[in-house]
PDB file of C-alpha atoms in Angstrom:
ATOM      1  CA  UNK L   1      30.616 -22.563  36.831  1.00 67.00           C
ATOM      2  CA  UNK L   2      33.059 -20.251  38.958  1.00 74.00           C
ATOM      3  CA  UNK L   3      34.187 -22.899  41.212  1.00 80.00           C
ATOM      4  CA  UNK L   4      35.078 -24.815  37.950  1.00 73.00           C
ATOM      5  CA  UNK L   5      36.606 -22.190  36.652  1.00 77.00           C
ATOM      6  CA  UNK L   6      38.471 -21.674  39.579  1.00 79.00           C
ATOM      7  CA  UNK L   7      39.818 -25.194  39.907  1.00 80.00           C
ATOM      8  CA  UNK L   8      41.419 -25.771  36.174  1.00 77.00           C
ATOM      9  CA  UNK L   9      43.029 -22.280  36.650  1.00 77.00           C
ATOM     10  CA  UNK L  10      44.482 -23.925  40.187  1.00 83.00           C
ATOM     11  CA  UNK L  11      45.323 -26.423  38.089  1.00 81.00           C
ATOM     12  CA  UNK L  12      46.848 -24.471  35.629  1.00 81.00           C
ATOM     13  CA  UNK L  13      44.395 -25.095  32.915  1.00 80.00           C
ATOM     14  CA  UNK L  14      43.446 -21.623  31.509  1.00 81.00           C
ATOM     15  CA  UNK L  15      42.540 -22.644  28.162  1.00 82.00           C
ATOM     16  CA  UNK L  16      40.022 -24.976  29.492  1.00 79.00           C
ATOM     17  CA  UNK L  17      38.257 -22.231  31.966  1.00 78.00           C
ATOM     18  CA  UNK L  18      38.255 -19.866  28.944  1.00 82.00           C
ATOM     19  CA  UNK L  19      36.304 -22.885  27.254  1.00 83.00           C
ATOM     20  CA  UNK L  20      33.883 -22.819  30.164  1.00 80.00           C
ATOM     21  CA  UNK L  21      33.615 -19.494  30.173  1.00 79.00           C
ATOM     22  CA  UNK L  22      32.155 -19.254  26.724  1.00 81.00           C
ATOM     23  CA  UNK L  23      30.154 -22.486  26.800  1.00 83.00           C
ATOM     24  CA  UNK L  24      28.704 -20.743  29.405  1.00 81.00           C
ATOM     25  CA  UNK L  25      27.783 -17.239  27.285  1.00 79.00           C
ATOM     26  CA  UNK L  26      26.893 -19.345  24.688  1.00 81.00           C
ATOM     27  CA  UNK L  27      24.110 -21.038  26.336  1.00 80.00           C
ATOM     28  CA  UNK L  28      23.133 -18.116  28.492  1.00 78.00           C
ATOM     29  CA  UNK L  29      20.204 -17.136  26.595  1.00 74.00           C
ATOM     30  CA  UNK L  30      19.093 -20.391  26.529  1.00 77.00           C
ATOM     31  CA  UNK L  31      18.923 -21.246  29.978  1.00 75.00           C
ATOM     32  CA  UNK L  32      17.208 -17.725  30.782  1.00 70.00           C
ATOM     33  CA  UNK L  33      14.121 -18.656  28.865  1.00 66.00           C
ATOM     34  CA  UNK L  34      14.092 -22.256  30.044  1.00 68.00           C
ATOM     35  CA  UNK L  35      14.164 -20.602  33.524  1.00 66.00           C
ATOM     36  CA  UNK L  36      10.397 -19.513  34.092  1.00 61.00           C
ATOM     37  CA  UNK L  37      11.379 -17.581  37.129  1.00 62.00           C
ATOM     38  CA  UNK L  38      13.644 -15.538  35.744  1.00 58.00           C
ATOM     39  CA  UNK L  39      11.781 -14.511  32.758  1.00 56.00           C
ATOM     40  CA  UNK L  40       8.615 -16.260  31.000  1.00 66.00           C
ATOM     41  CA  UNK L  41       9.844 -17.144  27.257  1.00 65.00           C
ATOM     42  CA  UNK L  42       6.397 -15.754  25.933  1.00 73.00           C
ATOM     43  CA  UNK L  43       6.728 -12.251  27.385  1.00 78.00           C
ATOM     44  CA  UNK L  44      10.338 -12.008  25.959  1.00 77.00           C
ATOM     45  CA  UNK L  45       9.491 -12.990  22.725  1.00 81.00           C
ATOM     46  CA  UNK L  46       6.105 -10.641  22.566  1.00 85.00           C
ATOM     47  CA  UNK L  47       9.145  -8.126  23.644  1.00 87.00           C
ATOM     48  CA  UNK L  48      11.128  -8.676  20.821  1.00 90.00           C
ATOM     49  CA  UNK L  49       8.245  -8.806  18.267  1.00 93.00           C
ATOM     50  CA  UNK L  50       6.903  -5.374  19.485  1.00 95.00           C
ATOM     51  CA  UNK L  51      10.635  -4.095  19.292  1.00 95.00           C
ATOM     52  CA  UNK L  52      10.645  -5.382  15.580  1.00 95.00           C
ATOM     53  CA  UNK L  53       7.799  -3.655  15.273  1.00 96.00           C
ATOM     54  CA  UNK L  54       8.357  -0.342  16.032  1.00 96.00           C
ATOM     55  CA  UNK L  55      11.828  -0.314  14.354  1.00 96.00           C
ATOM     56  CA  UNK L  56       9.784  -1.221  11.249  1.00 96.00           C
ATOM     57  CA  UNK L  57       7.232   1.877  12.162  1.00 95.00           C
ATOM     58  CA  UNK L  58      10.044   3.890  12.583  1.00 95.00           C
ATOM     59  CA  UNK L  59      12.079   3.143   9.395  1.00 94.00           C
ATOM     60  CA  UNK L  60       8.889   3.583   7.307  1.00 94.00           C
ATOM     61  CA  UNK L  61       8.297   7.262   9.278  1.00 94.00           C
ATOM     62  CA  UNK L  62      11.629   8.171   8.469  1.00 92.00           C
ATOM     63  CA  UNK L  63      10.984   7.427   5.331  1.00 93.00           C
ATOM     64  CA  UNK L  64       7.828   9.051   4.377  1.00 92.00           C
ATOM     65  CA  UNK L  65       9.817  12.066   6.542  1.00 91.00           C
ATOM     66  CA  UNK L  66      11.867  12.011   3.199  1.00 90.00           C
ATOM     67  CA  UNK L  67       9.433  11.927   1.005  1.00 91.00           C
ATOM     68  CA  UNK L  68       7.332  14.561   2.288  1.00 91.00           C
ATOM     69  CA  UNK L  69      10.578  17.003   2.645  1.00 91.00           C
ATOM     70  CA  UNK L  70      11.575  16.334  -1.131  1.00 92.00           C
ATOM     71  CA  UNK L  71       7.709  16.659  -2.122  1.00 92.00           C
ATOM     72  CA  UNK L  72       7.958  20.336  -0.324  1.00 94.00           C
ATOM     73  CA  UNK L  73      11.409  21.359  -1.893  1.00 94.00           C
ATOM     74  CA  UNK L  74       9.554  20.282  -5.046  1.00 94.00           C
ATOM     75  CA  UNK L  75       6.702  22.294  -4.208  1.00 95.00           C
ATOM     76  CA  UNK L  76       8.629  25.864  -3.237  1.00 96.00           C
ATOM     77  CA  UNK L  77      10.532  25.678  -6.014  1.00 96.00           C
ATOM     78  CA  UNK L  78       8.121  25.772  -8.123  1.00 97.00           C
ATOM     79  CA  UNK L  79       6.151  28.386  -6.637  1.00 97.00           C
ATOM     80  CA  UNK L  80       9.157  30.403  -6.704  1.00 98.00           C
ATOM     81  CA  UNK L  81       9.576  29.976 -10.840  1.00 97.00           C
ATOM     82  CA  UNK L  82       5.945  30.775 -10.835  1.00 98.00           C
ATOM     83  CA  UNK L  83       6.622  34.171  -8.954  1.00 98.00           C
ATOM     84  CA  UNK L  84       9.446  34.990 -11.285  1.00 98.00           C
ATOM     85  CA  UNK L  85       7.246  33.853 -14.429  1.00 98.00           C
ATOM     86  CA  UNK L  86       4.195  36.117 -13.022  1.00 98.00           C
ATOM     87  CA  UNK L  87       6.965  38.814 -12.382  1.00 97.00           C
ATOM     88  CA  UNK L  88       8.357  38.803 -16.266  1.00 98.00           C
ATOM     89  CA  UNK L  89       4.774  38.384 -17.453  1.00 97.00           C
ATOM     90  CA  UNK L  90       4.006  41.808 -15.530  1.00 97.00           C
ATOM     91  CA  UNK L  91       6.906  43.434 -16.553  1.00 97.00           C
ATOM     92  CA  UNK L  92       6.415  42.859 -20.206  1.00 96.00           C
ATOM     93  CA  UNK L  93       2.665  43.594 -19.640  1.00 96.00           C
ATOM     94  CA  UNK L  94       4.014  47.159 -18.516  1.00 96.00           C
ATOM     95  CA  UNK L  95       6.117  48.213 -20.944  1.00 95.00           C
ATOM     96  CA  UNK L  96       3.452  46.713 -23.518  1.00 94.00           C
ATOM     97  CA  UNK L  97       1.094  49.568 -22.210  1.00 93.00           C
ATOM     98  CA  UNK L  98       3.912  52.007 -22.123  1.00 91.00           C
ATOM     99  CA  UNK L  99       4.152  51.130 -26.067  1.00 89.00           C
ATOM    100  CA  UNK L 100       0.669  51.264 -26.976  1.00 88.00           C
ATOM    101  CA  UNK L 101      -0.064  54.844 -24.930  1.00 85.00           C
ATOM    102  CA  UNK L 102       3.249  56.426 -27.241  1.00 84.00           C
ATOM    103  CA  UNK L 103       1.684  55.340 -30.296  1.00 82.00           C
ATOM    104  CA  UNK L 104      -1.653  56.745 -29.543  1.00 82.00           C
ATOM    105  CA  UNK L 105       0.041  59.483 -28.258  1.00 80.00           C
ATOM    106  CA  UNK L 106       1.823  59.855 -31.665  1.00 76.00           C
ATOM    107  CA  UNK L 107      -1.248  58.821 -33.460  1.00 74.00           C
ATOM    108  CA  UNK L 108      -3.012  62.120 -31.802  1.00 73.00           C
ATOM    109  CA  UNK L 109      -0.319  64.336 -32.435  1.00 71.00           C
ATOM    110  CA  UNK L 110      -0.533  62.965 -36.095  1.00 65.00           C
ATOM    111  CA  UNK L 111      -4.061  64.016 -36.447  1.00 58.00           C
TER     112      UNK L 111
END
């Protein structure tokens, strides 16, 4: 291919050894797994299937990555309104008591 190449641009043909040139790329692939020595076409494409593969494994982890943050954002936030809740519940529970001891306080004076 490069002593073609080289001959139509000696011949001034540059369009035509750009043509080669990606004929050539084009069918690159091609002739590599045609070409047992260079690599066997059934360990490339296991290659490629595995590669699928773990792109697929690694979408689907990213994915349940999200899911599992969001869950725990969920989760803490409610735990948090639960704190405040269980804070106003104690609060009013206080001053409830404080309430009920001055009117038995006054109640006993009363007497």
């Amino acid at each position: 291919m490069l002593a073609l190449s080289d001959y139509y641009r000696e011949k001034g043909n540059q369009a035509k050894a750009i043509e080669l040139y990606d004929q050539f790329l084009n069918d690159f692939d091609r002739m590599i797994q045609a070409d047992s020595s260079l690599v066997d076409a059934k360990i490339f494409q296991v290659t490629e299937e595995k590669i699928k593969q773990l792109e697929k494994e690694r979408a689907l982890k990213d994915e349940l990555i999200t899911k599992k943050n969001k869950f725990n954002y969920v989760l803490i936030g409610s735990v948090i309104l639960m704190l405040i809740l269980l804070g106003l519940i104690a609060k009013a529970l206080f001053s409830i008591k404080k309430r009920i001891k001055k009117l038995r306080c006054n109640r006993c004076e009363e007497k």
